[in-house]
GROMACS .gro file of N, CA and C in nm:
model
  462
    1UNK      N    1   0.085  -0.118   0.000
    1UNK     CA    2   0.000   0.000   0.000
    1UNK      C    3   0.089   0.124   0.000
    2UNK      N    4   0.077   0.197  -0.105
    2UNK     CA    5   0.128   0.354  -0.068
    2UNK      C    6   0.080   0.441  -0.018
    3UNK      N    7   0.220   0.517   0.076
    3UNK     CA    8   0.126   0.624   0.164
    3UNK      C    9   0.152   0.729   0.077
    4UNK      N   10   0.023   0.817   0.120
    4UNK     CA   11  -0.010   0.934   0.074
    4UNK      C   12   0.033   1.055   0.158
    5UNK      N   13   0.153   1.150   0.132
    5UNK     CA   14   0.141   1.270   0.195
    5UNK      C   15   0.079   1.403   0.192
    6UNK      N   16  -0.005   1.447   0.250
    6UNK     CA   17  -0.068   1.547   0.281
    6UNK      C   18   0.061   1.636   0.347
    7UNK      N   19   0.053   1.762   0.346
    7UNK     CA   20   0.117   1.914   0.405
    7UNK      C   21   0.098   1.881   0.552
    8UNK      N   22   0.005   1.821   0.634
    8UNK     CA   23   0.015   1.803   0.786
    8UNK      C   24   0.136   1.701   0.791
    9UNK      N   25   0.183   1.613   0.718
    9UNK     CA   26   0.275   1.478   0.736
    9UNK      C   27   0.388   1.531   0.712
   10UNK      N   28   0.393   1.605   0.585
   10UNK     CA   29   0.571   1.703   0.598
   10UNK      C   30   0.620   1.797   0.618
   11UNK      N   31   0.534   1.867   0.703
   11UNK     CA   32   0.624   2.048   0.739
   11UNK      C   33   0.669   1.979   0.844
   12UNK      N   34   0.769   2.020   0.873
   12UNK     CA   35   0.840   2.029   0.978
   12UNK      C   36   0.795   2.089   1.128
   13UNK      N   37   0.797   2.041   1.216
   13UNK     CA   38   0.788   2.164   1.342
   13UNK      C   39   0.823   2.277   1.352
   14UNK      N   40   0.908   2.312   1.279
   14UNK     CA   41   0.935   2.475   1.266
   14UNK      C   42   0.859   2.527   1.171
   15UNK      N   43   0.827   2.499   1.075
   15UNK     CA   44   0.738   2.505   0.972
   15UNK      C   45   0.616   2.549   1.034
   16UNK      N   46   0.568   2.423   1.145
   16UNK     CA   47   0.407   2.445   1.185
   16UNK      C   48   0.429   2.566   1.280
   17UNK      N   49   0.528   2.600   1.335
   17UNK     CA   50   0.553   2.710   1.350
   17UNK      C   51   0.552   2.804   1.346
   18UNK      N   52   0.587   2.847   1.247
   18UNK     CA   53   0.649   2.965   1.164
   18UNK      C   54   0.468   3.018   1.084
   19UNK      N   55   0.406   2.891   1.029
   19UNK     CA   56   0.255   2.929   0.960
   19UNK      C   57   0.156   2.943   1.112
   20UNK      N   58   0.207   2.897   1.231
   20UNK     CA   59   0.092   2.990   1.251
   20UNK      C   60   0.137   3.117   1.342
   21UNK      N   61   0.217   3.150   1.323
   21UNK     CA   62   0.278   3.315   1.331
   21UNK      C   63   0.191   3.368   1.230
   22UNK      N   64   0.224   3.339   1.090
   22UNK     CA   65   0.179   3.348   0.973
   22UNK      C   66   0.047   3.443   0.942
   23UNK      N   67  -0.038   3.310   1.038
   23UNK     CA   68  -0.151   3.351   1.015
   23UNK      C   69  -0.253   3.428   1.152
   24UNK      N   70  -0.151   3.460   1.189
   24UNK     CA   71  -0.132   3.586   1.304
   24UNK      C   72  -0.105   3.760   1.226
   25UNK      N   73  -0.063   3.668   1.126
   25UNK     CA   74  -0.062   3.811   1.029
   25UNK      C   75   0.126   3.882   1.093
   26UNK      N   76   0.172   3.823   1.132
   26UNK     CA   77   0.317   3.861   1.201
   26UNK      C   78   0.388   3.863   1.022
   27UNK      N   79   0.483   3.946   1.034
   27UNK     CA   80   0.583   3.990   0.969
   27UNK      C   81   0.691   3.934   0.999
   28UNK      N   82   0.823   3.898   0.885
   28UNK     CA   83   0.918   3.768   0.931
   28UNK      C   84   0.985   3.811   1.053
   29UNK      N   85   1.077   3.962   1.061
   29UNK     CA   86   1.111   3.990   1.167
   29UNK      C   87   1.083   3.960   1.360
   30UNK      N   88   0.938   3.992   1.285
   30UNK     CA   89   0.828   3.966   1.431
   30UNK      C   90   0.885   3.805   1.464
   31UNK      N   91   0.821   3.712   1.320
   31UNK     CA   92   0.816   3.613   1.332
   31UNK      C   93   0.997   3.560   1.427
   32UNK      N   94   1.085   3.576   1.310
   32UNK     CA   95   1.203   3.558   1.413
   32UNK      C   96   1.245   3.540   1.499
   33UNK      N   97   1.202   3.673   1.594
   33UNK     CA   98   1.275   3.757   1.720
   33UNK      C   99   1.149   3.644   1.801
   34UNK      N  100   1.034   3.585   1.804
   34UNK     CA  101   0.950   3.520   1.851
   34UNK      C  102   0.982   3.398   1.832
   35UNK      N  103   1.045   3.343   1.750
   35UNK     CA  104   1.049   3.185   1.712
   35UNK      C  105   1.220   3.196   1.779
   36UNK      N  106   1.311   3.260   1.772
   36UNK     CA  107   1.455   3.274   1.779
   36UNK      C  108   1.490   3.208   1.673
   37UNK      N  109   1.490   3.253   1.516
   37UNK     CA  110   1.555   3.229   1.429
   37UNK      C  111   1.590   3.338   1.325
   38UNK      N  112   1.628   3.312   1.221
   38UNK     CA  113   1.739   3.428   1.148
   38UNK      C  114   1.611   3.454   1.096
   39UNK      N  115   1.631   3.582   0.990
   39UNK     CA  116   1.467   3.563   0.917
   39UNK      C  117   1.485   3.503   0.784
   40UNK      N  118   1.614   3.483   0.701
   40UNK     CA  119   1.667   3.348   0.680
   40UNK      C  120   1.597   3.253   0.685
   41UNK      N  121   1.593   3.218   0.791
   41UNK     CA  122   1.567   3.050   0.813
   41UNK      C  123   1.394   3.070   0.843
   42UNK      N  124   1.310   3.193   0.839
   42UNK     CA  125   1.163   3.248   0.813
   42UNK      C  126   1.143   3.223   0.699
   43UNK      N  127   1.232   3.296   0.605
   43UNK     CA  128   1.188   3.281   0.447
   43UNK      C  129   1.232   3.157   0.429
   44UNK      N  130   1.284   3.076   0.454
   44UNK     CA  131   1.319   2.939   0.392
   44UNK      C  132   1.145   2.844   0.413
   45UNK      N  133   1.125   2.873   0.557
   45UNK     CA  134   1.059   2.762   0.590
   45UNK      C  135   0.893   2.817   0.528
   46UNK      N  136   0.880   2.971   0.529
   46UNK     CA  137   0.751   3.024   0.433
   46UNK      C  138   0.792   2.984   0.303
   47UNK      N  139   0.866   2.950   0.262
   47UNK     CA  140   0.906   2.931   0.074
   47UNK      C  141   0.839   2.762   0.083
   48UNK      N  142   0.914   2.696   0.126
   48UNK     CA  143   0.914   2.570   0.164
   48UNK      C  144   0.710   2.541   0.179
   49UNK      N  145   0.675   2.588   0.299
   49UNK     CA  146   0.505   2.614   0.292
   49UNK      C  147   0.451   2.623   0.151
   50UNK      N  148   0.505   2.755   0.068
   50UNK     CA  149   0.465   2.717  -0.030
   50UNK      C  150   0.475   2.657  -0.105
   51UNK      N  151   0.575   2.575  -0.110
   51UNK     CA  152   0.576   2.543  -0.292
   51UNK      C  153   0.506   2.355  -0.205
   52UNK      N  154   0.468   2.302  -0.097
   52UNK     CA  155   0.388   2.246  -0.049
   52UNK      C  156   0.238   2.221  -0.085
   53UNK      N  157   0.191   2.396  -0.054
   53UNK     CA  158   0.061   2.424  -0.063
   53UNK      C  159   0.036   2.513  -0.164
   54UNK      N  160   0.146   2.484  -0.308
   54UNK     CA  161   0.140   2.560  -0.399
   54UNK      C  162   0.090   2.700  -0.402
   55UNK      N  163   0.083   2.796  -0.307
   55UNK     CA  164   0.059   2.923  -0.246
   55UNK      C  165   0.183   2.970  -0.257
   56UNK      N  166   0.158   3.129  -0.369
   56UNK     CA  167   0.273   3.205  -0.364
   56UNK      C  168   0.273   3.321  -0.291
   57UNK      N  169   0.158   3.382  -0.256
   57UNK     CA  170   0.185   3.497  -0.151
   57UNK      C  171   0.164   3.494   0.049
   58UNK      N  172   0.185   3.560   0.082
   58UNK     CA  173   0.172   3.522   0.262
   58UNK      C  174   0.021   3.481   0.301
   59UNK      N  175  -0.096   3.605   0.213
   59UNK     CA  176  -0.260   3.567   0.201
   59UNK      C  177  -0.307   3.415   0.189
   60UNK      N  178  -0.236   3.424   0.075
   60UNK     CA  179  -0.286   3.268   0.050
   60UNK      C  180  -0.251   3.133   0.095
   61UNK      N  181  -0.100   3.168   0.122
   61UNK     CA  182  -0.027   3.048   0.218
   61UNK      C  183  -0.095   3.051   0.335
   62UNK      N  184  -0.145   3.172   0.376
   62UNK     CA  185  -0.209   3.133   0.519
   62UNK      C  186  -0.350   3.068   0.527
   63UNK      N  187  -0.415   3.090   0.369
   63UNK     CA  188  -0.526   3.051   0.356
   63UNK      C  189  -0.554   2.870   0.379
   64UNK      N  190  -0.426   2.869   0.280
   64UNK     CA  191  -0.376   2.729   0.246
   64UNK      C  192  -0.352   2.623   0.387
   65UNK      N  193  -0.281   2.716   0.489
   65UNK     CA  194  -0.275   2.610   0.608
   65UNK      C  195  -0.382   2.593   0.693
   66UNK      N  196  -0.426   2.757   0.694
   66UNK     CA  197  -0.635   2.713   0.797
   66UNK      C  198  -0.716   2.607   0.718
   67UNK      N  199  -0.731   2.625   0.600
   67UNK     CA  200  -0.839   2.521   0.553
   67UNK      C  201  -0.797   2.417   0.553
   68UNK      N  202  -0.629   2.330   0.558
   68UNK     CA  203  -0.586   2.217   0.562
   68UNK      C  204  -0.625   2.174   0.682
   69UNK      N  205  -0.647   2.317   0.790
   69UNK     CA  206  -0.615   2.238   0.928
   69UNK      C  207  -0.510   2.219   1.021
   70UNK      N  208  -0.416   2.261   0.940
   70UNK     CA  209  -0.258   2.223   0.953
   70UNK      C  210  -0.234   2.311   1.100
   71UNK      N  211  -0.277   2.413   1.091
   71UNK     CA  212  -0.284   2.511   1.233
   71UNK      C  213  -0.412   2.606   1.279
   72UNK      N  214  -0.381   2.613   1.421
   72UNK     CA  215  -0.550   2.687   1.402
   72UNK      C  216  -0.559   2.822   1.378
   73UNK      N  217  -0.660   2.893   1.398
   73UNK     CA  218  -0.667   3.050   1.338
   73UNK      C  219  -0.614   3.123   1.503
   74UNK      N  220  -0.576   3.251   1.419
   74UNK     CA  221  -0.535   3.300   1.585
   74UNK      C  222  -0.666   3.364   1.673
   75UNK      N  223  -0.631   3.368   1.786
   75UNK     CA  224  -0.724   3.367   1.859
   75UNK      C  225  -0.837   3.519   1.825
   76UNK      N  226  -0.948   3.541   1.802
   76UNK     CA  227  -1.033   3.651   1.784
   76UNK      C  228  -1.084   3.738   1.923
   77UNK      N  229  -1.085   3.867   1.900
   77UNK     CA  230  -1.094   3.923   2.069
   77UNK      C  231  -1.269   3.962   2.076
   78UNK      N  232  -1.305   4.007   1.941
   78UNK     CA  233  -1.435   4.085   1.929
   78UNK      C  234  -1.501   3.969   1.773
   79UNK      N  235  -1.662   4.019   1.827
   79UNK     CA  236  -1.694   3.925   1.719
   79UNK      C  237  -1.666   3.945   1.574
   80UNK      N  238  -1.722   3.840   1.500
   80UNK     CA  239  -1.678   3.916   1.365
   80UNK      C  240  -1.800   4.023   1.317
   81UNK      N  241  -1.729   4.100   1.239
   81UNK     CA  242  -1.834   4.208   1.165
   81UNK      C  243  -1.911   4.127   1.077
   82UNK      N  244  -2.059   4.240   1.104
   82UNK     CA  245  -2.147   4.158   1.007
   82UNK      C  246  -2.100   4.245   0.824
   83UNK      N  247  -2.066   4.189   0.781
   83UNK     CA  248  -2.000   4.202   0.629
   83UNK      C  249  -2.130   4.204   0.531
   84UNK      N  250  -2.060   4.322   0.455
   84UNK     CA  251  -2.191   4.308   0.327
   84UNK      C  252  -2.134   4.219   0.193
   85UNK      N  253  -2.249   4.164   0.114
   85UNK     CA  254  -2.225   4.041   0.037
   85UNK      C  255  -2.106   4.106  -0.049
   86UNK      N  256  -2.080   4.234  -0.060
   86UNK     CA  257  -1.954   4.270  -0.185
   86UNK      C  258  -1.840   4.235  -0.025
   87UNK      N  259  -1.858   4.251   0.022
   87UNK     CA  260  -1.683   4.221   0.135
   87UNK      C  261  -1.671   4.097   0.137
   88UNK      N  262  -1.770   3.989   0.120
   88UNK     CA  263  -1.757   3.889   0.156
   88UNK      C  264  -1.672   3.842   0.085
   89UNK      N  265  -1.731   3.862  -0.020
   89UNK     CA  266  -1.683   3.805  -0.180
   89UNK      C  267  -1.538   3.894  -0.170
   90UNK      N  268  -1.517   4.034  -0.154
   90UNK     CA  269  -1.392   4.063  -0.172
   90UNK      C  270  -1.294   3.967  -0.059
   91UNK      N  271  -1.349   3.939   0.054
   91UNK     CA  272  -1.251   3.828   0.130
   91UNK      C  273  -1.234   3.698   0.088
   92UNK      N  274  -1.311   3.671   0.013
   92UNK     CA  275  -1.321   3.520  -0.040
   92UNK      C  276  -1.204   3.515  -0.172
   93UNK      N  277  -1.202   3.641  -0.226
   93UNK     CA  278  -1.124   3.653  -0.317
   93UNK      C  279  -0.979   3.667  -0.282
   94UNK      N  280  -0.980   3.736  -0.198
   94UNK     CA  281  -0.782   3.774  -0.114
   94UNK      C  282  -0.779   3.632  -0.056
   95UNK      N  283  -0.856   3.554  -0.010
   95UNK     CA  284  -0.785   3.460   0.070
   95UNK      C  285  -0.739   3.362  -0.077
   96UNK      N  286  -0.814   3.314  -0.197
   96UNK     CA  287  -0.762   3.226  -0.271
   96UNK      C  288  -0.705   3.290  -0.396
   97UNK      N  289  -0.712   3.427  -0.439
   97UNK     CA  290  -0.605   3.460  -0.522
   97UNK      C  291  -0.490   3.577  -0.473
   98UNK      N  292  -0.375   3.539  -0.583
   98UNK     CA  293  -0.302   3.617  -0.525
   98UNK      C  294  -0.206   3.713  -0.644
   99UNK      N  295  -0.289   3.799  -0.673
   99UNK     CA  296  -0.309   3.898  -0.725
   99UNK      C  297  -0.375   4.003  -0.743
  100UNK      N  298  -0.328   4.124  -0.746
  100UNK     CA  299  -0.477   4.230  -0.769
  100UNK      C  300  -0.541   4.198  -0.876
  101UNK      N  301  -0.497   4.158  -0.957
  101UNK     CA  302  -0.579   4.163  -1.081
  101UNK      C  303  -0.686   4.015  -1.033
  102UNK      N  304  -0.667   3.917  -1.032
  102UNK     CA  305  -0.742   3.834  -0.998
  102UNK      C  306  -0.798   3.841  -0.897
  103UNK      N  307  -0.767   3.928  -0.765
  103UNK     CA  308  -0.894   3.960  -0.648
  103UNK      C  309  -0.977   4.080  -0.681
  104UNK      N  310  -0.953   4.108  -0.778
  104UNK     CA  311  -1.068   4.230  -0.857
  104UNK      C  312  -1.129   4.150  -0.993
  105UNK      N  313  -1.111   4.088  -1.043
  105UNK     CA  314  -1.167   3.978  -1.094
  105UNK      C  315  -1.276   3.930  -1.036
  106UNK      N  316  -1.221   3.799  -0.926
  106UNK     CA  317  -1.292   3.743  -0.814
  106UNK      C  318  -1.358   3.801  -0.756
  107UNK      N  319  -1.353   3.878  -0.712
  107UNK     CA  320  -1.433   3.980  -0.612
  107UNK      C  321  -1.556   4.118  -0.724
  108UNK      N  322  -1.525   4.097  -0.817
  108UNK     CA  323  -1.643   4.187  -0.933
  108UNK      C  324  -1.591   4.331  -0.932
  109UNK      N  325  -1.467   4.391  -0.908
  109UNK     CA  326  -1.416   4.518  -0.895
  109UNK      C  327  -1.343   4.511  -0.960
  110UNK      N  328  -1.312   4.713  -1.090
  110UNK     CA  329  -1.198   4.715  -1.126
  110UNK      C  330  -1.101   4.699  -1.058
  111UNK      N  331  -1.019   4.715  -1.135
  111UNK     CA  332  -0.847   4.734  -1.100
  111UNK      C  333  -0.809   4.807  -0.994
  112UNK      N  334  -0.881   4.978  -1.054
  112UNK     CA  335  -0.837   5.112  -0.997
  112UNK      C  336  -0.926   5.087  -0.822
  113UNK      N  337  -1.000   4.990  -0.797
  113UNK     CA  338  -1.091   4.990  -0.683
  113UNK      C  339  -1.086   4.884  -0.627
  114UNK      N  340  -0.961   4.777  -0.662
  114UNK     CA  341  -0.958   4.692  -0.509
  114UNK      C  342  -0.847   4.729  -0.441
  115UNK      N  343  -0.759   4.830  -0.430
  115UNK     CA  344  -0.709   4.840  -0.341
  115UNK      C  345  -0.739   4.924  -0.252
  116UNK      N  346  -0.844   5.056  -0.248
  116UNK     CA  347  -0.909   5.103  -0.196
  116UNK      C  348  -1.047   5.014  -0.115
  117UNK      N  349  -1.092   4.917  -0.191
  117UNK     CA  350  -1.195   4.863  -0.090
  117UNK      C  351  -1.124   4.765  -0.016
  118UNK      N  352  -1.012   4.732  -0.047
  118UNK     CA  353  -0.939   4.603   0.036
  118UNK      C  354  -0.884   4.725   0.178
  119UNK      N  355  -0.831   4.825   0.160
  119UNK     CA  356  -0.798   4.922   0.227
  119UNK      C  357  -0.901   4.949   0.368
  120UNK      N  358  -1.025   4.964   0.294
  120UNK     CA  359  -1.103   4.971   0.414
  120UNK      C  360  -1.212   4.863   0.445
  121UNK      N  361  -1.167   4.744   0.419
  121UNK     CA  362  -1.181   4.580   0.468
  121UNK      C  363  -1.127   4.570   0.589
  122UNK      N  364  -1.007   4.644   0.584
  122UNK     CA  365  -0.902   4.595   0.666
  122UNK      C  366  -0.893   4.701   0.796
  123UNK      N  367  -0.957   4.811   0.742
  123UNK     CA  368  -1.017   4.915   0.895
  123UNK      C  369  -1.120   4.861   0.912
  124UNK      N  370  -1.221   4.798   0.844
  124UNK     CA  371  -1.359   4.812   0.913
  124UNK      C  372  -1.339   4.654   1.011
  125UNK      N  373  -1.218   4.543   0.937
  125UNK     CA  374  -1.271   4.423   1.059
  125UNK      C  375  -1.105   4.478   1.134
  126UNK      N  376  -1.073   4.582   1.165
  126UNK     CA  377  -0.925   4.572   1.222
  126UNK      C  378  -0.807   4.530   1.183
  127UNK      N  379  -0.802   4.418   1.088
  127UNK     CA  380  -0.677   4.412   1.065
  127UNK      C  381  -0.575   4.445   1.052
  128UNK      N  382  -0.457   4.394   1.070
  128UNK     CA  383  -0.323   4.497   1.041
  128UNK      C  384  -0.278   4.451   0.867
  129UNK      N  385  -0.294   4.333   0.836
  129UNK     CA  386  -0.281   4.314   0.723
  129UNK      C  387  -0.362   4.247   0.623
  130UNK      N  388  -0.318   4.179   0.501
  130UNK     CA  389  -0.419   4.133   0.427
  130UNK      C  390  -0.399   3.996   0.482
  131UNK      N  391  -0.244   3.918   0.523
  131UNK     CA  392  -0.289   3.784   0.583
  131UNK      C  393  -0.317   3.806   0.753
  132UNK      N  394  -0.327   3.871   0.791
  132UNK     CA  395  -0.383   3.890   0.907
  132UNK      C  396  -0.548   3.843   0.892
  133UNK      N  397  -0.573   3.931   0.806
  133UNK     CA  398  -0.733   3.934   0.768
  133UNK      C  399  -0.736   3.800   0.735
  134UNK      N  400  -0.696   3.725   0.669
  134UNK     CA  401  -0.705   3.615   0.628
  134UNK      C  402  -0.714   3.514   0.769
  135UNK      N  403  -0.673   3.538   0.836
  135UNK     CA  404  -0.644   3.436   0.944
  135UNK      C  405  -0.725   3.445   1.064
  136UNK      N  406  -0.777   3.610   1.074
  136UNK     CA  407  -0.915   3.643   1.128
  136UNK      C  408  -1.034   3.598   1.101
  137UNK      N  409  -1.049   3.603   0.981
  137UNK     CA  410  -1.171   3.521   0.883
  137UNK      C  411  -1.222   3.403   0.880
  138UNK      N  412  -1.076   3.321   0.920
  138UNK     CA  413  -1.080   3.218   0.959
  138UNK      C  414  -1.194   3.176   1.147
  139UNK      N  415  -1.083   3.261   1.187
  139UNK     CA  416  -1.105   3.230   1.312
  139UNK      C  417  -1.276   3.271   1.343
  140UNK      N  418  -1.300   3.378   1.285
  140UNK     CA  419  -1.462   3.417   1.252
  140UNK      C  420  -1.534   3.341   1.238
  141UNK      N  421  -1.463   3.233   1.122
  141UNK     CA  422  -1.545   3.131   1.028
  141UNK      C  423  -1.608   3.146   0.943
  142UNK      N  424  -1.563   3.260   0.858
  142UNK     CA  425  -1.652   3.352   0.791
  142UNK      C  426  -1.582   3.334   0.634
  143UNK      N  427  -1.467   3.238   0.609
  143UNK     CA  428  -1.461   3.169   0.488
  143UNK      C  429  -1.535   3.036   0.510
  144UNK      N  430  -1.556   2.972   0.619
  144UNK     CA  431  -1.596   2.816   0.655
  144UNK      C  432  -1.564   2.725   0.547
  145UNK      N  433  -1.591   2.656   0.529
  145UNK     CA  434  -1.557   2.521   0.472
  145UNK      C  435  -1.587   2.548   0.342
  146UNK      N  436  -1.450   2.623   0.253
  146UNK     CA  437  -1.519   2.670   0.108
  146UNK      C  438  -1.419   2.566   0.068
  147UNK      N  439  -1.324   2.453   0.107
  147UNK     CA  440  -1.246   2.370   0.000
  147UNK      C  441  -1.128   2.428  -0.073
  148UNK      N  442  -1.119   2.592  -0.052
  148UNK     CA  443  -1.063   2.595  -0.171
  148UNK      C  444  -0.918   2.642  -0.085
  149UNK      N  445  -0.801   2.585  -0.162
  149UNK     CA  446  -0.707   2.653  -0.094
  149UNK      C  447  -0.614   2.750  -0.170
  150UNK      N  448  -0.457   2.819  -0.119
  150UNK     CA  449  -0.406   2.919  -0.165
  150UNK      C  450  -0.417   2.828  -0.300
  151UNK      N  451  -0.363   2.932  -0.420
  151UNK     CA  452  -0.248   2.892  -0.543
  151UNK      C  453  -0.355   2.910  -0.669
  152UNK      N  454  -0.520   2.972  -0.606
  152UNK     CA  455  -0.608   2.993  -0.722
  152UNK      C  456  -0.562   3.106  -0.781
  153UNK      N  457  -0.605   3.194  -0.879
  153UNK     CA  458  -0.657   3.302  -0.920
  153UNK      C  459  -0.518   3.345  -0.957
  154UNK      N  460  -0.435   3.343  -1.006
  154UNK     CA  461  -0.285   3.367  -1.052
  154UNK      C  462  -0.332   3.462  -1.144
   0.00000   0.00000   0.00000
């Protein structure tokens, strides 16, 4: 019988690590000076995540490890905002593509107007970043069980 590896069977412990800093929305530095490693050995083990969970940006890699499961969402202080159906969709879009052009695509907005509505996505639920938001959303549950992980919408 052959075994099958899934992303929970080969990251490493530093790895499971390092993604759920990640999806804390932490920055490598942060991440580092918190884990005690170079940020070096941050970008190795986020590169590594991705080319795993075929996810090329931090959004979507983080997307990629909540919906696996692989780690949990970080902890939420306040509930989630009640979101109107265009935010939803614009969050649904940042968490599985990773591009502007394809989260204005995904999400039904020009070009010139997702970075302004992603802008104030990210004041209205708090976030500090876009994988922050991502990892909030999670924890909300407010992507729930959509299947889909990072590495769409290129």
């Amino acid at each position: 019988m052959t075994e099958t590896h899934t992303p929970a069977s080969v990251l490493s412990t530093d790895e499971l690590r390092v993604a759920q800093q990640l999806v804390a929305g932490a920055p490598n530095p942060a991440i580092a000076q918190k884990l005690g490693m170079s940020e070096a050995e941050v970008t190795g083990h986020l590169d590594r995540i991705g080319k795993l969970t075929w996810a090329r940006t931090r959004h979507t890699r983080a997307h990629s490890v909540l919906a696996a499961g692989l780690v949990p969402p970080p902890l939420v202080r306040a509930p989630a905002p009640d979101l109107s159906e265009a935010e939803q969709l614009l969050l649904l879009a940042l968490a599985v593509c990773e591009t502007w052009e394809g989260t204005a695509a995904a999400a039904g907005l020009d070009l010139r107007t997702v970075k302004p509505a992603m802008r104030a996505l990210l004041a209205r639920t708090g976030a500090d970043s876009r994988t922050h938001l991502v990892g909030l959303a999670h924890g909300w549950n407010l992507l729930g069980d959509s299947g889909l992980g990072g590495g769409s919408g290129r």
